[in-house]
Amino acid sequence: MPQMPKIIDQTCLRAFLNSFDNVLTDCDGVLWSGDNIIGRANDAVNKLRSLGKKIFYVTNNSTKSRDEYVKKCEKLGFIASKEEIVSSSFVMAQYLKQQGFNKKVYVVGTSGMTAELDNVGIAHTDIGPEPLTVSPFKLPETMELDPEVGAVAVGFDADFSFPKLMRAASHLEDQECLFIATNTDERFPITDSKLVFPGTGSFVRCVETVAERPPLIMGKPSEKMFTVISEKYQLKPSRTLMIGDRCNTDILFGKNCGLHTLVVLTGVTKKEDLEMWSKSSDEEKHRLLADYCLPQLGDLVDLLKTLE
Ligand SMILES: [Mg+2]
């Protein structure tokens, strides 16, 4: 049977700490939940930094620009600089720049995406609502496509609509038109509610279904996110730790890139999931099992004190 993630305690703390120089940490579900910090996550991350670890905040969330993330980090007590923020919107913009893309991007998303495109000087369409104002069967007569568009980028978009879906899929009829998704997360974790909050993956699947072709995915578990930072900062996978709460993105990303992995149980993944995967006969499920586990990231604070 595959091993359950090892709970970090004093017996393995030193070996754990000595195994990495760089920390990539997911944000929502690990550091904060919405606008609320999770326990003492800030003290834990700042302590790792003071021990000489390089920190990167790695998020699939496409709704905020890196500047907005720095502000959020600072507000919640995490030391952070713009260079340390790696969002799926940032990776999207870097990817298009590396490809020498020189047309316009049709954006199904928010200002988090357009701000990053602006940063690298790539043209894009305006964001915001495009509601259905006529019968959908009238749209083929009235909708005009922007001939400059050479890529469709789909991220989180609460204004997602039938006309947007039709526009996106129609651009993608041209097989030269790039199809990019910031991430494929199914849902956002929300606490104390019976409601389900749809994630970017739901919009991506809509477009993918109509377009009849798959997107290039920028966020975790795609390796693109690690490629962008590892090339820039020469990070060795074998000296890098990935911390996350969602195993099918964060931990799988870590495994795909050859990183050490730590799962915390303050977000999507529950202890029961880990037990279920470890007992499963499906080897794909075993890949979701991290090397290490902590109930919450802030637990590191007291553990690290024992070293002083
Ligand atoms: Mg998360």
PDB file of N, CA, C and O in Angstrom, residues 45 166 206 257-258:
ATOM      1  N   VAL A  45       5.365  31.193   7.311  1.00  0.00           N
ATOM      2  CA  VAL A  45       6.057  31.540   6.054  1.00  0.00           C
ATOM      3  C   VAL A  45       7.207  32.515   6.331  1.00  0.00           C
ATOM      4  O   VAL A  45       8.319  32.351   5.809  1.00  0.00           O
ATOM      5  N   MET A 166     -20.228  31.980 -27.203  1.00  0.00           N
ATOM      6  CA  MET A 166     -20.345  31.899 -28.662  1.00  0.00           C
ATOM      7  C   MET A 166     -19.171  32.607 -29.338  1.00  0.00           C
ATOM      8  O   MET A 166     -18.588  32.118 -30.306  1.00  0.00           O
ATOM      9  N   CYS A 206     -16.913  24.691 -20.631  1.00  0.00           N
ATOM     10  CA  CYS A 206     -17.958  25.198 -21.534  1.00  0.00           C
ATOM     11  C   CYS A 206     -17.355  25.525 -22.899  1.00  0.00           C
ATOM     12  O   CYS A 206     -17.847  25.071 -23.934  1.00  0.00           O
ATOM     13  N   CYS A 257       6.556  18.103 -11.383  1.00  0.00           N
ATOM     14  CA  CYS A 257       7.789  18.885 -11.537  1.00  0.00           C
ATOM     15  C   CYS A 257       8.956  18.299 -10.741  1.00  0.00           C
ATOM     16  O   CYS A 257      10.044  18.861 -10.732  1.00  0.00           O
ATOM     17  N   GLY A 258       8.732  17.205 -10.023  1.00  0.00           N
ATOM     18  CA  GLY A 258       9.809  16.580  -9.243  1.00  0.00           C
ATOM     19  C   GLY A 258      10.142  17.318  -7.959  1.00  0.00           C
ATOM     20  O   GLY A 258      11.298  17.330  -7.515  1.00  0.00           O
TER      21      GLY A 258
END
